[in-house]
PDB file of C-alpha atoms and ligand atoms in Angstrom:
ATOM      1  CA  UNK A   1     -54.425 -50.280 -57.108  1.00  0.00           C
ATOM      2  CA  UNK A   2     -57.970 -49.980 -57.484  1.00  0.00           C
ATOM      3  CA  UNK A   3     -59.686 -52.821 -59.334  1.00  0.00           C
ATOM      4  CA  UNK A   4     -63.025 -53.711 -60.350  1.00  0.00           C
ATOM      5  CA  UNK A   5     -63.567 -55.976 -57.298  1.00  0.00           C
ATOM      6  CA  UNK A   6     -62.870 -52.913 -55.175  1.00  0.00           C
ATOM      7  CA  UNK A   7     -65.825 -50.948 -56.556  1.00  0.00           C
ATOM      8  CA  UNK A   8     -68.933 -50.542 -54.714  1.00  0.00           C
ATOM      9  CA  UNK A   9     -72.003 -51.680 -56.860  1.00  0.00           C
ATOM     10  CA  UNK A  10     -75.339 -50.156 -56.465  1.00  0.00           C
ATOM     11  CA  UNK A  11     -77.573 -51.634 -54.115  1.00  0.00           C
ATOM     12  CA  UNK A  12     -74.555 -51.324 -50.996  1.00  0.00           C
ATOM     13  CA  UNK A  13     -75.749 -48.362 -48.731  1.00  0.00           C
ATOM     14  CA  UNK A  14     -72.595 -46.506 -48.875  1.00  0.00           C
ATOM     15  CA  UNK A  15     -74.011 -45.306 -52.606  1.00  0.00           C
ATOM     16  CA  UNK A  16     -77.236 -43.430 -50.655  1.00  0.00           C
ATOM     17  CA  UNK A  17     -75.164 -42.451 -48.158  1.00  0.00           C
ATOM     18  CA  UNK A  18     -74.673 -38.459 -47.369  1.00  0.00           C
ATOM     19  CA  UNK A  19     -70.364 -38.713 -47.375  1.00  0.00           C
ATOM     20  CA  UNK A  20     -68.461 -36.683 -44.314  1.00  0.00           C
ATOM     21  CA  UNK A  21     -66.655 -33.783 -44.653  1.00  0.00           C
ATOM     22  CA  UNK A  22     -63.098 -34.312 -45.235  1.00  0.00           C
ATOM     23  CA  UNK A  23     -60.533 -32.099 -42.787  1.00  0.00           C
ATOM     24  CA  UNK A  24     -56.695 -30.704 -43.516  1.00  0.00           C
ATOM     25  CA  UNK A  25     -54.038 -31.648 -43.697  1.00  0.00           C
ATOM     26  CA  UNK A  26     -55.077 -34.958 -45.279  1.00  0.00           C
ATOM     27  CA  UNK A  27     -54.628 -38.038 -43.391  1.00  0.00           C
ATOM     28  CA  UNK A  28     -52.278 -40.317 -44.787  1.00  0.00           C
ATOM     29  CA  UNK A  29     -54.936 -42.924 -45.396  1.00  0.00           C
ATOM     30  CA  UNK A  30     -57.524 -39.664 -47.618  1.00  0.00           C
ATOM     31  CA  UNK A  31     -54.396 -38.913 -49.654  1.00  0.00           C
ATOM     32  CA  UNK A  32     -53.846 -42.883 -50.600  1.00  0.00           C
ATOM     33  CA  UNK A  33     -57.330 -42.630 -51.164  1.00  0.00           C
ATOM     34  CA  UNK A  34     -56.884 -39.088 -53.326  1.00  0.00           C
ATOM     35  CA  UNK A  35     -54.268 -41.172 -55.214  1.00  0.00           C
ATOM     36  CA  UNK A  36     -55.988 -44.319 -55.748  1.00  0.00           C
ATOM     37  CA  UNK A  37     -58.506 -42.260 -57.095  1.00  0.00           C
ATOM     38  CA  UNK A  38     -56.899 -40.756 -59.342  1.00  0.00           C
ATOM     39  CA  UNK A  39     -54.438 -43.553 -60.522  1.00  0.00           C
ATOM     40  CA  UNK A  40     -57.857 -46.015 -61.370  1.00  0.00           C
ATOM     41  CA  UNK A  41     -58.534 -43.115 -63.780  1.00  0.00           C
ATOM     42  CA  UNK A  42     -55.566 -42.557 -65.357  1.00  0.00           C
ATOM     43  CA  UNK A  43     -54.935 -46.746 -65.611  1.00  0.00           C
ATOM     44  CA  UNK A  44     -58.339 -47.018 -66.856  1.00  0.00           C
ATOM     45  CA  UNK A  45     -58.013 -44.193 -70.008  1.00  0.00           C
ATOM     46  CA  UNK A  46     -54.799 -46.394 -71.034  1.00  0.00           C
ATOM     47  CA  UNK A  47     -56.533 -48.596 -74.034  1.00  0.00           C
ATOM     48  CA  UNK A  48     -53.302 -51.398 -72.811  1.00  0.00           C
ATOM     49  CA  UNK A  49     -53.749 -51.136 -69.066  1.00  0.00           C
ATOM     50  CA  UNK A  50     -57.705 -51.060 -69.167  1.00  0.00           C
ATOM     51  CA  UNK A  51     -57.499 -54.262 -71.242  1.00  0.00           C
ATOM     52  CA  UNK A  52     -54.658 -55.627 -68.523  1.00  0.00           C
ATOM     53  CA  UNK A  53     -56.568 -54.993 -65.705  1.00  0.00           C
ATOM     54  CA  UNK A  54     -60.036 -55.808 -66.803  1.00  0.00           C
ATOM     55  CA  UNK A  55     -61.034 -52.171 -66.123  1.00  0.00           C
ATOM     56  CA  UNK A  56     -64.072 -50.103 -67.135  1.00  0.00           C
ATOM     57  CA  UNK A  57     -62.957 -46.395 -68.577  1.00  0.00           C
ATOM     58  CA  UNK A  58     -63.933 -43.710 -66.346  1.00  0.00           C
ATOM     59  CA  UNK A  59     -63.587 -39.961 -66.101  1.00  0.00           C
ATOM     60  CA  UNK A  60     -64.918 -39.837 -62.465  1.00  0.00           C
ATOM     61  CA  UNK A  61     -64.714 -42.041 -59.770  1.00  0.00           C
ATOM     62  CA  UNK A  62     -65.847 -40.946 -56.115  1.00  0.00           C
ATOM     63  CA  UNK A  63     -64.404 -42.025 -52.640  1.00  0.00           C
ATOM     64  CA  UNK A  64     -68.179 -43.937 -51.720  1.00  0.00           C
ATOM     65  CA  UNK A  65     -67.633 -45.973 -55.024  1.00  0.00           C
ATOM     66  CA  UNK A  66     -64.823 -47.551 -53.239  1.00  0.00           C
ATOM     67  CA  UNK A  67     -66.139 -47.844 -50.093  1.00  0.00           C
ATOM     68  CA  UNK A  68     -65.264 -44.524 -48.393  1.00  0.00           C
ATOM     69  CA  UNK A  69     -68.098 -42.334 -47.416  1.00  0.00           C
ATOM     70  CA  UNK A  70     -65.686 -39.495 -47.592  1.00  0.00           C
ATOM     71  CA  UNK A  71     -66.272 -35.888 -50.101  1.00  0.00           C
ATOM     72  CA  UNK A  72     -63.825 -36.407 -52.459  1.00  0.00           C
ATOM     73  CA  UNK A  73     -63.558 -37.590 -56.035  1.00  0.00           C
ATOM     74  CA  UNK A  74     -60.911 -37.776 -58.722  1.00  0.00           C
ATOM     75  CA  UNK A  75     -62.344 -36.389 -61.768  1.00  0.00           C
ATOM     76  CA  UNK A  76     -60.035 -36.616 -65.092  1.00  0.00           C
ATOM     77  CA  UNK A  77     -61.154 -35.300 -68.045  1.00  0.00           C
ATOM     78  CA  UNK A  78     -58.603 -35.036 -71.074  1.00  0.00           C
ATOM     79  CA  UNK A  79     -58.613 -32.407 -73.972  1.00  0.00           C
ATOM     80  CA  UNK A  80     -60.033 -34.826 -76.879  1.00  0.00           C
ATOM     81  CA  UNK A  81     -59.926 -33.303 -80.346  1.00  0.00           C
ATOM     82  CA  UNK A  82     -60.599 -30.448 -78.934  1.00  0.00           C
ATOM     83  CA  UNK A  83     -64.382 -30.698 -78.494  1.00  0.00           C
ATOM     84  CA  UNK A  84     -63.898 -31.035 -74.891  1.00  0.00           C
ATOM     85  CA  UNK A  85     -62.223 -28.786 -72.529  1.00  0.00           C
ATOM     86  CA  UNK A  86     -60.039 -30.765 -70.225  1.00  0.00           C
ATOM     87  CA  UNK A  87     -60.731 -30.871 -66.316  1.00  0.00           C
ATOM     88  CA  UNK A  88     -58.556 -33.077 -64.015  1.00  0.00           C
ATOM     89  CA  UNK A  89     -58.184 -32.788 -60.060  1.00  0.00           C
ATOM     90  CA  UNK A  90     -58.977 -34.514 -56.804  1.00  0.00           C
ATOM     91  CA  UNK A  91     -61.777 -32.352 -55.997  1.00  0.00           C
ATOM     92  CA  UNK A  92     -62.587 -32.521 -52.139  1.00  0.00           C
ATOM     93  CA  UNK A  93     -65.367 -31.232 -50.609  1.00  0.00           C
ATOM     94  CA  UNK A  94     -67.201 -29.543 -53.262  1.00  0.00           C
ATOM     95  CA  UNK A  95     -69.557 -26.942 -53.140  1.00  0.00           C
ATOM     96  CA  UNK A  96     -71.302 -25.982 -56.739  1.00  0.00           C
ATOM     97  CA  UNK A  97     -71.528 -22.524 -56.034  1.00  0.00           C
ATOM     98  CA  UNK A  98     -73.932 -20.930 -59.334  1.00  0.00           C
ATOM     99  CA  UNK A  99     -74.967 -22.320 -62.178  1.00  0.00           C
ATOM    100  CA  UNK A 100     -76.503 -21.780 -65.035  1.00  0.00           C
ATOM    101  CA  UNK A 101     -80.621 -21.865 -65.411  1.00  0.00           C
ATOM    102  CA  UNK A 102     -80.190 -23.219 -68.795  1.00  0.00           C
ATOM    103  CA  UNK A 103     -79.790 -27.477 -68.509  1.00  0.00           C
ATOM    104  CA  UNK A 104     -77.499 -30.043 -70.936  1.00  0.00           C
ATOM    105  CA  UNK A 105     -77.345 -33.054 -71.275  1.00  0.00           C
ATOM    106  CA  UNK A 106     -75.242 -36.375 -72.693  1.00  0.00           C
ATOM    107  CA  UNK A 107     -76.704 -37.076 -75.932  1.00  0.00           C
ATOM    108  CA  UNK A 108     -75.575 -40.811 -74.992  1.00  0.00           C
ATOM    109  CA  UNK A 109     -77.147 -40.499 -71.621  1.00  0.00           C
ATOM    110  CA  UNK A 110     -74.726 -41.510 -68.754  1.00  0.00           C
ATOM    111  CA  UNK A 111     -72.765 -44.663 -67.234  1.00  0.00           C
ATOM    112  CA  UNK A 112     -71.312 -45.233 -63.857  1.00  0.00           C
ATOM    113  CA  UNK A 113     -68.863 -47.983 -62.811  1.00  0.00           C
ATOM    114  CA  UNK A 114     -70.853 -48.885 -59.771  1.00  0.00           C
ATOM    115  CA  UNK A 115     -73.976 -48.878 -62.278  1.00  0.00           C
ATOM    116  CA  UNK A 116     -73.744 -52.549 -63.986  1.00  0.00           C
ATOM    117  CA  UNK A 117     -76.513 -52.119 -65.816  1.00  0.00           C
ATOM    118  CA  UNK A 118     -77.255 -49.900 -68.938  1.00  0.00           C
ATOM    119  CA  UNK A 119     -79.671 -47.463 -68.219  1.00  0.00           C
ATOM    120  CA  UNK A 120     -81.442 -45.530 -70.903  1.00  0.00           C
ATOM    121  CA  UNK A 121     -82.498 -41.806 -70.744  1.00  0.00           C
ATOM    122  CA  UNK A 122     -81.063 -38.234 -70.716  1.00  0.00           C
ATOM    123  CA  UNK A 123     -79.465 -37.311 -67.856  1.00  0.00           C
ATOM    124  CA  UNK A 124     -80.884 -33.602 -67.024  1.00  0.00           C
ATOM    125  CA  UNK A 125     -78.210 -31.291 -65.697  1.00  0.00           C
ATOM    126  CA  UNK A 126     -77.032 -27.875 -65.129  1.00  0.00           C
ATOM    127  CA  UNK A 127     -75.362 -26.723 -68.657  1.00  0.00           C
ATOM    128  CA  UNK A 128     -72.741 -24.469 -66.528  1.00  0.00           C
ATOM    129  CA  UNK A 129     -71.244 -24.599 -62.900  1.00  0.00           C
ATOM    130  CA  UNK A 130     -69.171 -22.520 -60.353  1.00  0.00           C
ATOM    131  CA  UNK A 131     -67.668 -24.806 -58.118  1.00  0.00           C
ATOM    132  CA  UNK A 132     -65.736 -24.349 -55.169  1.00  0.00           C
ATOM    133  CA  UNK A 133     -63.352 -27.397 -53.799  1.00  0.00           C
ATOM    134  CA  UNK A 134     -59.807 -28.645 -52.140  1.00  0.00           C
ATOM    135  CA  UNK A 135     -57.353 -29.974 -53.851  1.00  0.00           C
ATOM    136  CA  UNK A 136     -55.544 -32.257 -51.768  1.00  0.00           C
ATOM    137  CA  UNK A 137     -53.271 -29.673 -49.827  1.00  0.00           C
ATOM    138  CA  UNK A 138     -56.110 -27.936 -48.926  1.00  0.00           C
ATOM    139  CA  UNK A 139     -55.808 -25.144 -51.118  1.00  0.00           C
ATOM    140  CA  UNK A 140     -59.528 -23.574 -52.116  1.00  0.00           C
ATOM    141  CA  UNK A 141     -60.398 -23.644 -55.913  1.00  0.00           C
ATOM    142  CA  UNK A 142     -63.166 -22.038 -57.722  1.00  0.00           C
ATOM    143  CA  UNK A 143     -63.311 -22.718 -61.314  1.00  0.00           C
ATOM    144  CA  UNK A 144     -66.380 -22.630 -63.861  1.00  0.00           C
ATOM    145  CA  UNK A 145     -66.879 -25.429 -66.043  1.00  0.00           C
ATOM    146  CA  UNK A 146     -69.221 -26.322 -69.122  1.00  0.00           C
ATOM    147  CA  UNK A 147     -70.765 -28.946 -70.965  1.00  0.00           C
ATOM    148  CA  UNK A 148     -68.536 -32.179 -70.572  1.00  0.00           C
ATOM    149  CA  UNK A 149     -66.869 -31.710 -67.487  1.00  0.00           C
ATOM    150  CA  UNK A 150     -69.648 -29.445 -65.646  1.00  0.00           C
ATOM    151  CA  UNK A 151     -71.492 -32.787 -66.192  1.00  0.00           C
ATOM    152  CA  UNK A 152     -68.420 -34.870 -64.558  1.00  0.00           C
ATOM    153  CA  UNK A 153     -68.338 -33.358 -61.703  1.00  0.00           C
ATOM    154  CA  UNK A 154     -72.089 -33.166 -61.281  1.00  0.00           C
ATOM    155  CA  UNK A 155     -71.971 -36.618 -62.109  1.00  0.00           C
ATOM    156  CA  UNK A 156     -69.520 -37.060 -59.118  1.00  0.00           C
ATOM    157  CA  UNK A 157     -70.749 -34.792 -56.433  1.00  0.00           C
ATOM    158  CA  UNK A 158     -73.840 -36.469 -56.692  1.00  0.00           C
ATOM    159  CA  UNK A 159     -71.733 -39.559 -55.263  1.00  0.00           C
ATOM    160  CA  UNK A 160     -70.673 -37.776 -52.325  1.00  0.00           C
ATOM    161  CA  UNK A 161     -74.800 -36.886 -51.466  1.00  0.00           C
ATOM    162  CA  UNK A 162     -75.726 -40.833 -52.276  1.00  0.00           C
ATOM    163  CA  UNK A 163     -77.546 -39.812 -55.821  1.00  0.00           C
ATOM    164  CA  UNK A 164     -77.312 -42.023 -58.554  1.00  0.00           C
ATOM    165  CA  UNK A 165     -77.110 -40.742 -62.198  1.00  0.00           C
ATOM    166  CA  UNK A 166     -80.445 -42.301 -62.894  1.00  0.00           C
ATOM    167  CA  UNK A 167     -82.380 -40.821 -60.263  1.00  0.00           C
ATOM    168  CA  UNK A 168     -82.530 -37.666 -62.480  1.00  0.00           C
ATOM    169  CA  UNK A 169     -83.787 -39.543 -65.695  1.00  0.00           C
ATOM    170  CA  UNK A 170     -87.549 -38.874 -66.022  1.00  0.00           C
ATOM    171  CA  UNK A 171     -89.044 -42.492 -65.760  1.00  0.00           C
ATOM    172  CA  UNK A 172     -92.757 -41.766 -68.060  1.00  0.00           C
ATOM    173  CA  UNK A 173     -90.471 -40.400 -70.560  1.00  0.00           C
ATOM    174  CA  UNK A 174     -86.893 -41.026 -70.226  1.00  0.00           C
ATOM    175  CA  UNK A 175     -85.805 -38.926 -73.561  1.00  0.00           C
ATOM    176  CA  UNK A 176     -87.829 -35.768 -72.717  1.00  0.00           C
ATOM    177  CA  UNK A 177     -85.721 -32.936 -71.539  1.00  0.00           C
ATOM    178  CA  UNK A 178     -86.907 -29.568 -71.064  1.00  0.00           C
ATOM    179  CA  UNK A 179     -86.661 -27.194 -74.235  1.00  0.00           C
ATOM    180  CA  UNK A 180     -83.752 -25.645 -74.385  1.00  0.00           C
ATOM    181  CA  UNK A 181     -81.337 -28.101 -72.929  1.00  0.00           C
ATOM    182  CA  UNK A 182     -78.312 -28.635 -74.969  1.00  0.00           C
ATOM    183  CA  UNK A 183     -77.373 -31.471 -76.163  1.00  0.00           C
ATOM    184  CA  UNK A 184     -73.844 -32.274 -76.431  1.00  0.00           C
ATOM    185  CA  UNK A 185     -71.449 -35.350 -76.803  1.00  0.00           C
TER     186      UNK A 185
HETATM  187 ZN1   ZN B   1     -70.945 -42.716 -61.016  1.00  0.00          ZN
END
């Protein structure tokens, strides 16, 4: 099981790293990894088990936050009062495909588990995506996502091309976004 000690901080290279393409079938060792993934997510969003392991909550988690420079990322996002439309796979290799010209953005700003630090600012990002991925038996998705979990996996594909969630926050004025970008929890 994943832990907290298994999770690559910033600073290590693998974070800037451009990750490798992933083939089919999966190895035995990518679908551990695909299940790992997954499982630190799902442990993590358990209020008991997060306590019990010493865990920070995440949505997303991708393969070069634990080491592997490998395009894939577990990204779990559960239907929450029904403000946010649930999105949960093990997307591999991810392509975002279109998306939208109009930008949103976390009115809370964004976290990462290999980010220790706070850092302050909104996080400017394509409001809608088309994205095209694996599961992990290799079967092609395309799915369009908003808001929330457009953000995710945003969020997480930037991972897999060694971005950080920060690069994107403008550093003169890290609460200016361009008019027009929603705003959303
Ligand atoms: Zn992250």
């Amino acid at each position: 099981m994943i832990l907290m000690k298994d999770i690559v901080r910033d600073g290590d290279p693998v974070l800037r790293q451009e990750a490798a393409k992933v083939s089919f079938p999966l190895s035995e060792e990518d679908q551990k990894l695909a299940d790992n993934l997954m499982e630190y997510l799902k442990v993590s969003q358990d209020p008991d088990l997060c306590k019990k392991y010493g865990l920070r909550a995440g949505v997303g988690l991708a393969a070069p936050q634990v080491g592997a420079s490998k395009m894939m990322a577990a990204v779990l996002v559960p239907s929450e009062e029904g403000t946010k439309s649930p999105f949960t796979d093990v997307i591999i290799n991810p392509v975002i495909i279109s998306h939208s010209v109009q930008s949103g953005a976390l009115t809370e700003g964004e976290g990462c588990l290999s980010v220790d630090k706070e850092v302050p600012g909104f996080v400017p990002r394509h409001d809608r995506i088309t994205l095209r991925y694996q599961d992990t038996t290799g079967e092609t998705h395309k799915v369009r996502l908003k808001n929330y979990p457009a953000i995710v996996c945003q969020h997480e594909i930037d991972h897999l091309h060694g971005i950080l969630f920060y690069d994107h926050i403008n550093h003169d004025n890290p609460y200016e976004v361009d008019e027009g970008t929603i705003m959303f929890e």
